[in-house]
Amino acid sequence: MEKDGVEEAFDRFSNLPVPIIHRIMSFLPTTKDVTRVAVLSKTLNSVCHSYPILDFDQRSWKKIMGFDSFLDFMQKSLQHRRESNIDIEIFKLCVIDHDGKSDQRIDESIRFAIEHNVKELDLRFGDYWIRSRYKCYGQLYTLPKTITTKSIVVLNLVGLAFKFEDLIPSLNLVEHLSIELCSVSSNFTISSSKLKTLELQNCKGLKTIVVDAVNLQYFSHSTFTGSSEISLGDCKSLKYVKLDNTAITDDWLKNHLSKLLLLESLILKSCKILGEIDICHQKLKHLALLNCDKLVKAKIEAPNLVSFYFYNKSRFPVITLQCSSQIYADLILFGISPTNDEQFMNFKNFLGSFSHCKSLSLTLPDMELSLLEELRNALRSPLLSLKHLRVQLFSSSRSLPELLDILLCLSPYLETMCITSKYKENFEEVVFPLLFFCSFLGPSLIVLMYFSLVS
Amino acid sequence: MKFCAVKQYFDDENNNNITSGASTTMIPLPNVESHPLAILITYCKKHLKIKANNADNKKETEKEMEQYEQELLKKVMPQELTELILAANYLNFKEALDFFCRAVASAIQNKSIEFVRKFFGLESDFELGEEEKLREEFAWSFEGVDED
């Protein structure tokens, strides 16, 4: 009797329901751990064979076996599973050392996943980091044409070559689609009520994008060459749009904003055609205008705007901003120098519209102290509501106490101030007297200073 | 959602009877033993309490919860873990189920086959030679494993 009780207590693990053993396996950090479960016992061996998540990442195998052996290993693993005929939930394949030529083992594995009704398919070819960084495509692997499946819900493709006409019919159920660094046909047209997120990043050959997806919430597009036409007007549920180096016009922006009424975040990066923009939107919360160098004028009326990011290299446009009082702004402005009156004027006026701003981060690489002084004098009333200020200087910090003085006149009710500087040497001389100086000011003022040794 | 099976029971009850003034309801849970149930109830209460205390600060909640979970794990035996998992599964208590599954996974990660077998009281039921064959095939997965 006692013996039975003891035996019953033991080996409850193998008798756990299979989905639970799979759940435990899904928390195991490495494929090695997952593989070892198969050697524990016969029961667990077969549980392993029905584990619905397959992740073949050549990067983690690099130290153990070469490219060829890796593909052999993958083929063998899949052979073990053919008998069990269980559906696969997730299939991930990452191959780095391929040379662009089709390999039967790779094509077979993709077909295998599709035959087993895979829900999440993740195929990555080539070294993503290098390709993104150096903006090159390298060798692309040709996606086998027989991807006719109706089961995929999540699809991620990196470093492949294919035609959209072959792929899109299989995307009826897809909710998350991400295509990056691929060579594709020129026309991407999709109509789907299931699509929720769509990312088309740096796809070679893509010219027109037409999306009719009433439940789409997230859209992100970037390109190396900057010549795509995009139509998103029917995607009424869009909340987040990010466009990088996309050739959109002022009219395009106005048009789309009037249709995308639920939009909350808009990020426009390197959109080099924008000249005069008019953004009037009730729900917009986050706006970023980064490196849109031809921008001359921007009128922004967004009563719910909570964050505003602006980065410009060449000129400072005329910006009129109506936003919420909770706004956090981050401005990185090159090219504001004493020699350019017009831009300085634009900047002064712009800073005035932040009178109700809570938190401001200013990076002014060319800004000199005298200019800052002029700015202080020019502002009719200081920024009274400003609570947090962060200033980054790229020039010498020798006159730090003076800087502090000016900044406090600019915004007398600061609670925290953060000053960062590129130069270490001058900082040290100044730190002690500066802290002394600060102690006379408001008790809640915290001054954070640090430097970055940027070569 | 915690204790979904129990909630379901209450919902069904409310739909069926008009209970007049009954303040206690007996819910039959035939597949759950008292010991794991007690631990699960404590876990649930603690979770709710920590959440209420740190209503605004999500990070604090996570930190406190982690501390409590670490303490709990020290007291629990391996056999109990499987009982807790089964109980959480039956009660449809997702957070507890995930937590205990993760606990099992971190207990056996990077450990040798012998260790894991001992941990769960498993016996190898392979036939002669089968196990050797498997070990050879997956030799690479045994590299770098912790010493017992």
CSV table of C-alpha atoms in Angstrom, one decimal, chain A residues 116-377:
chain,number,residue,atom,x,y,z
A,116,HIS,CA,1.0,21.1,-41.2
A,117,ASN,CA,-1.1,24.3,-41.0
A,118,VAL,CA,1.5,26.5,-39.4
A,119,LYS,CA,0.0,29.6,-37.8
A,120,GLU,CA,3.2,31.6,-37.3
A,121,LEU,CA,5.8,31.5,-40.0
A,122,ASP,CA,9.1,33.4,-39.5
A,123,LEU,CA,11.7,33.1,-42.3
A,124,ARG,CA,14.9,35.1,-42.0
A,125,PHE,CA,17.7,34.9,-44.5
A,126,GLY,CA,21.0,36.7,-44.3
A,127,ASP,CA,22.6,38.9,-41.7
A,128,TYR,CA,19.9,41.4,-40.9
A,129,TRP,CA,22.0,43.7,-38.9
A,130,ILE,CA,24.6,44.2,-41.6
A,131,ARG,CA,22.1,44.6,-44.3
A,132,SER,CA,20.1,47.3,-42.5
A,133,ARG,CA,23.1,49.1,-41.4
A,134,TYR,CA,24.8,49.3,-44.8
A,135,LYS,CA,21.6,49.4,-46.8
A,136,CYS,CA,22.4,46.5,-49.0
A,137,TYR,CA,20.4,43.4,-49.9
A,138,GLY,CA,23.1,40.8,-50.5
A,139,GLN,CA,22.0,37.4,-51.6
A,140,LEU,CA,18.3,36.9,-51.4
A,141,TYR,CA,16.7,33.4,-51.1
A,142,THR,CA,13.9,32.6,-53.5
A,143,LEU,CA,10.7,31.7,-51.7
A,144,PRO,CA,9.3,28.5,-53.0
A,145,LYS,CA,6.2,29.2,-55.1
A,146,THR,CA,4.0,26.6,-53.5
A,147,ILE,CA,3.1,28.6,-50.5
A,148,THR,CA,-0.6,28.2,-50.8
A,149,THR,CA,-1.9,28.1,-47.3
A,150,LYS,CA,-4.9,29.4,-45.5
A,151,SER,CA,-3.7,29.0,-42.0
A,152,ILE,CA,-1.0,31.6,-41.5
A,153,VAL,CA,-1.8,34.3,-38.9
A,154,VAL,CA,1.6,35.8,-38.4
A,155,LEU,CA,4.1,36.1,-41.2
A,156,ASN,CA,7.6,37.6,-41.0
A,157,LEU,CA,9.8,37.5,-44.0
A,158,VAL,CA,13.4,38.9,-44.2
A,159,GLY,CA,15.8,38.5,-47.0
A,160,LEU,CA,13.7,36.7,-49.5
A,161,ALA,CA,12.8,37.1,-53.2
A,162,PHE,CA,9.2,36.6,-54.3
A,163,LYS,CA,6.3,38.1,-56.2
A,164,PHE,CA,3.3,39.5,-54.3
A,165,GLU,CA,0.9,37.9,-56.7
A,166,ASP,CA,2.1,34.5,-55.5
A,167,LEU,CA,1.9,35.3,-51.8
A,168,ILE,CA,-1.1,37.5,-51.3
A,169,PRO,CA,-3.8,34.8,-52.0
A,170,SER,CA,-2.5,32.9,-49.0
A,171,LEU,CA,-2.9,35.9,-46.7
A,172,ASN,CA,-6.6,35.7,-45.9
A,173,LEU,CA,-6.2,35.1,-42.2
A,174,VAL,CA,-3.0,37.0,-41.6
A,175,GLU,CA,-3.2,39.5,-38.8
A,176,HIS,CA,0.5,40.5,-38.5
A,177,LEU,CA,2.5,40.9,-41.7
A,178,SER,CA,6.1,42.0,-41.8
A,179,ILE,CA,8.3,42.0,-44.9
A,180,GLU,CA,11.8,43.4,-44.7
A,181,LEU,CA,14.8,43.6,-46.9
A,182,CYS,CA,13.1,41.5,-49.6
A,183,SER,CA,13.1,41.8,-53.4
A,184,VAL,CA,9.5,41.9,-54.5
A,185,SER,CA,7.2,42.8,-57.3
A,186,SER,CA,6.3,46.4,-57.8
A,187,ASN,CA,2.7,46.4,-56.7
A,188,PHE,CA,1.4,45.5,-53.2
A,189,THR,CA,-2.3,45.5,-53.1
A,190,ILE,CA,-4.1,43.9,-50.2
A,191,SER,CA,-7.7,43.8,-49.0
A,192,SER,CA,-8.3,42.1,-45.7
A,193,SER,CA,-10.5,42.5,-42.7
A,194,LYS,CA,-8.2,40.6,-40.5
A,195,LEU,CA,-4.9,42.5,-41.0
A,196,LYS,CA,-3.9,44.4,-37.8
A,197,THR,CA,-0.2,45.3,-38.3
A,198,LEU,CA,1.7,45.8,-41.5
A,199,GLU,CA,5.4,46.5,-42.0
A,200,LEU,CA,7.0,46.9,-45.3
A,201,GLN,CA,10.6,47.9,-44.7
A,202,ASN,CA,13.2,48.4,-47.3
A,203,CYS,CA,11.8,46.2,-50.0
A,204,LYS,CA,13.5,46.3,-53.3
A,205,GLY,CA,11.3,47.0,-56.3
A,206,LEU,CA,8.2,48.0,-54.4
A,207,LYS,CA,6.5,51.0,-56.1
A,208,THR,CA,2.9,51.1,-55.1
A,209,ILE,CA,1.2,50.1,-51.9
A,210,VAL,CA,-2.6,50.0,-51.7
A,211,VAL,CA,-4.0,48.8,-48.4
A,212,ASP,CA,-7.7,48.3,-47.8
A,213,ALA,CA,-7.8,46.9,-44.3
A,214,VAL,CA,-10.5,48.2,-42.1
A,215,ASN,CA,-9.0,46.7,-38.9
A,216,LEU,CA,-5.4,47.7,-39.5
A,217,GLN,CA,-3.9,49.5,-36.5
A,218,TYR,CA,-0.2,49.7,-37.2
A,219,PHE,CA,1.5,50.6,-40.4
A,220,SER,CA,5.2,51.1,-40.9
A,221,HIS,CA,7.1,51.7,-44.1
A,222,SER,CA,10.6,52.5,-45.0
A,223,THR,CA,12.7,52.4,-48.1
A,224,PHE,CA,16.3,53.0,-49.2
A,225,THR,CA,15.3,54.7,-52.4
A,226,GLY,CA,12.3,56.8,-51.5
A,227,SER,CA,10.0,56.2,-54.4
A,228,SER,CA,6.8,54.5,-53.3
A,229,GLU,CA,3.2,55.6,-53.6
A,230,ILE,CA,1.1,54.6,-50.7
A,231,SER,CA,-2.7,54.6,-50.3
A,232,LEU,CA,-4.0,54.0,-46.8
A,233,GLY,CA,-7.2,56.0,-46.8
A,234,ASP,CA,-9.5,53.1,-46.3
A,235,CYS,CA,-7.8,51.9,-43.1
A,236,LYS,CA,-10.1,53.7,-40.7
A,237,SER,CA,-8.7,52.0,-37.6
A,238,LEU,CA,-5.1,53.1,-38.0
A,239,LYS,CA,-3.6,54.2,-34.8
A,240,TYR,CA,0.1,54.2,-35.6
A,241,VAL,CA,1.8,55.3,-38.8
A,242,LYS,CA,5.5,55.5,-39.4
A,243,LEU,CA,7.0,56.6,-42.7
A,244,ASP,CA,10.7,56.6,-43.3
A,245,ASN,CA,12.1,58.1,-46.5
A,246,THR,CA,8.8,57.9,-48.1
A,247,ALA,CA,7.9,60.3,-50.9
A,248,ILE,CA,4.6,61.7,-49.5
A,249,THR,CA,3.4,65.1,-50.5
A,250,ASP,CA,1.8,67.8,-48.4
A,251,ASP,CA,-1.6,67.0,-50.0
A,252,TRP,CA,-1.2,63.3,-49.3
A,253,LEU,CA,-0.7,64.1,-45.7
A,254,LYS,CA,-3.6,66.4,-45.4
A,255,ASN,CA,-5.8,63.9,-47.3
A,256,HIS,CA,-4.9,60.9,-45.2
A,257,LEU,CA,-5.1,62.8,-41.9
A,258,SER,CA,-8.7,63.8,-42.7
A,259,LYS,CA,-9.6,60.1,-43.2
A,260,LEU,CA,-7.6,58.5,-40.4
A,261,LEU,CA,-9.6,59.8,-37.5
A,262,LEU,CA,-8.3,57.4,-34.9
A,263,LEU,CA,-4.7,58.1,-35.5
A,264,GLU,CA,-2.7,58.5,-32.3
A,265,SER,CA,1.0,58.3,-33.4
A,266,LEU,CA,2.5,59.8,-36.5
A,267,ILE,CA,6.2,59.5,-37.3
A,268,LEU,CA,7.5,61.1,-40.4
A,269,LYS,CA,11.2,60.5,-40.9
A,270,SER,CA,13.2,61.8,-43.8
A,271,CYS,CA,10.1,62.6,-45.9
A,272,LYS,CA,12.0,64.9,-48.2
A,273,ILE,CA,9.1,66.1,-50.3
A,274,LEU,CA,7.2,67.7,-47.5
A,275,GLY,CA,7.3,71.5,-47.8
A,276,GLU,CA,4.3,73.0,-46.1
A,277,ILE,CA,2.3,70.8,-43.9
A,278,ASP,CA,-1.0,71.3,-42.1
A,279,ILE,CA,-1.8,68.9,-39.4
A,280,CYS,CA,-5.1,69.3,-37.7
A,281,HIS,CA,-6.2,66.3,-35.8
A,282,GLN,CA,-8.2,65.7,-32.6
A,283,LYS,CA,-6.9,62.4,-31.5
A,284,LEU,CA,-3.2,62.7,-32.3
A,285,LYS,CA,-1.0,62.1,-29.3
A,286,HIS,CA,2.5,61.6,-30.6
A,287,LEU,CA,4.1,63.4,-33.5
A,288,ALA,CA,7.6,63.2,-34.8
A,289,LEU,CA,9.1,65.2,-37.6
A,290,LEU,CA,12.6,63.9,-38.1
A,291,ASN,CA,15.0,65.1,-40.7
A,292,CYS,CA,12.3,66.3,-43.1
A,293,ASP,CA,14.8,68.7,-44.6
A,294,LYS,CA,12.7,70.6,-47.1
A,295,LEU,CA,10.1,71.5,-44.5
A,296,VAL,CA,9.5,75.2,-44.6
A,297,LYS,CA,6.3,75.6,-42.7
A,298,ALA,CA,4.4,73.4,-40.3
A,299,LYS,CA,1.0,74.2,-38.7
A,300,ILE,CA,0.1,71.8,-36.0
A,301,GLU,CA,-3.2,71.9,-34.3
A,302,ALA,CA,-3.5,68.9,-32.0
A,303,PRO,CA,-5.2,69.5,-28.7
A,304,ASN,CA,-4.4,66.1,-27.4
A,305,LEU,CA,-0.7,66.0,-28.4
A,306,VAL,CA,1.4,64.7,-25.6
A,307,SER,CA,4.8,64.3,-27.3
A,308,PHE,CA,6.5,66.1,-30.0
A,309,TYR,CA,9.9,65.1,-31.5
A,310,PHE,CA,11.7,67.3,-33.9
A,311,TYR,CA,15.0,66.8,-35.5
A,312,ASN,CA,16.4,68.9,-38.3
A,313,LYS,CA,19.7,69.3,-39.9
A,314,SER,CA,19.4,72.1,-42.3
A,315,ARG,CA,16.8,74.7,-41.6
A,316,PHE,CA,14.4,75.5,-38.9
A,317,PRO,CA,10.9,75.9,-40.4
A,318,VAL,CA,8.1,78.2,-39.3
A,319,ILE,CA,6.2,76.1,-36.8
A,320,THR,CA,3.0,77.0,-35.2
A,321,LEU,CA,2.0,74.5,-32.6
A,322,GLN,CA,-1.2,74.2,-30.6
A,323,CYS,CA,-1.0,71.3,-28.3
A,324,SER,CA,-2.0,70.0,-24.9
A,325,SER,CA,-0.5,71.3,-21.7
A,326,GLN,CA,0.8,67.9,-20.8
A,327,ILE,CA,3.2,68.0,-23.8
A,328,TYR,CA,6.7,66.6,-23.7
A,329,ALA,CA,8.9,68.0,-26.5
A,330,ASP,CA,12.3,66.8,-27.7
A,331,LEU,CA,14.0,69.1,-30.1
A,332,ILE,CA,17.3,68.5,-31.8
A,333,LEU,CA,18.2,71.5,-33.8
A,334,PHE,CA,21.3,71.9,-35.9
A,335,GLY,CA,22.0,75.0,-37.8
A,336,ILE,CA,20.6,77.6,-35.5
A,337,SER,CA,23.5,80.0,-35.5
A,338,PRO,CA,23.9,83.7,-34.9
A,339,THR,CA,24.4,84.4,-38.6
A,340,ASN,CA,21.0,83.2,-39.6
A,341,ASP,CA,18.4,85.7,-38.4
A,342,GLU,CA,15.4,84.2,-40.1
A,343,GLN,CA,15.9,80.8,-38.5
A,344,PHE,CA,16.6,82.3,-35.2
A,345,MET,CA,13.4,84.3,-35.4
A,346,ASN,CA,11.5,81.1,-36.3
A,347,PHE,CA,13.0,79.4,-33.3
A,348,LYS,CA,12.2,82.2,-30.9
A,349,ASN,CA,8.6,82.2,-32.0
A,350,PHE,CA,8.4,78.4,-31.8
A,351,LEU,CA,9.8,78.3,-28.3
A,352,GLY,CA,7.1,80.7,-27.3
A,353,SER,CA,4.4,78.2,-28.2
A,354,PHE,CA,5.8,76.0,-25.5
A,355,SER,CA,4.8,78.3,-22.7
A,356,HIS,CA,2.5,75.7,-21.3
A,357,CYS,CA,4.8,72.8,-21.9
A,358,LYS,CA,5.7,70.6,-19.0
A,359,SER,CA,8.9,69.1,-20.2
A,360,LEU,CA,11.4,70.1,-22.8
A,361,SER,CA,14.5,68.6,-24.1
A,362,LEU,CA,16.7,70.8,-26.2
A,363,THR,CA,19.8,69.7,-28.1
A,364,LEU,CA,21.4,72.6,-29.7
A,365,PRO,CA,24.7,71.6,-31.1
A,366,ASP,CA,25.6,74.9,-32.6
A,367,MET,CA,24.1,77.0,-30.0
A,368,GLU,CA,26.4,79.4,-28.3
A,369,LEU,CA,25.9,81.1,-25.0
A,370,SER,CA,25.4,84.5,-26.5
A,371,LEU,CA,22.6,83.2,-28.6
A,372,LEU,CA,20.9,81.7,-25.6
A,373,GLU,CA,21.1,85.0,-23.9
A,374,GLU,CA,19.6,86.7,-26.8
A,375,LEU,CA,16.8,84.1,-26.7
A,376,ARG,CA,16.1,84.8,-23.1
A,377,ASN,CA,15.9,88.5,-23.8
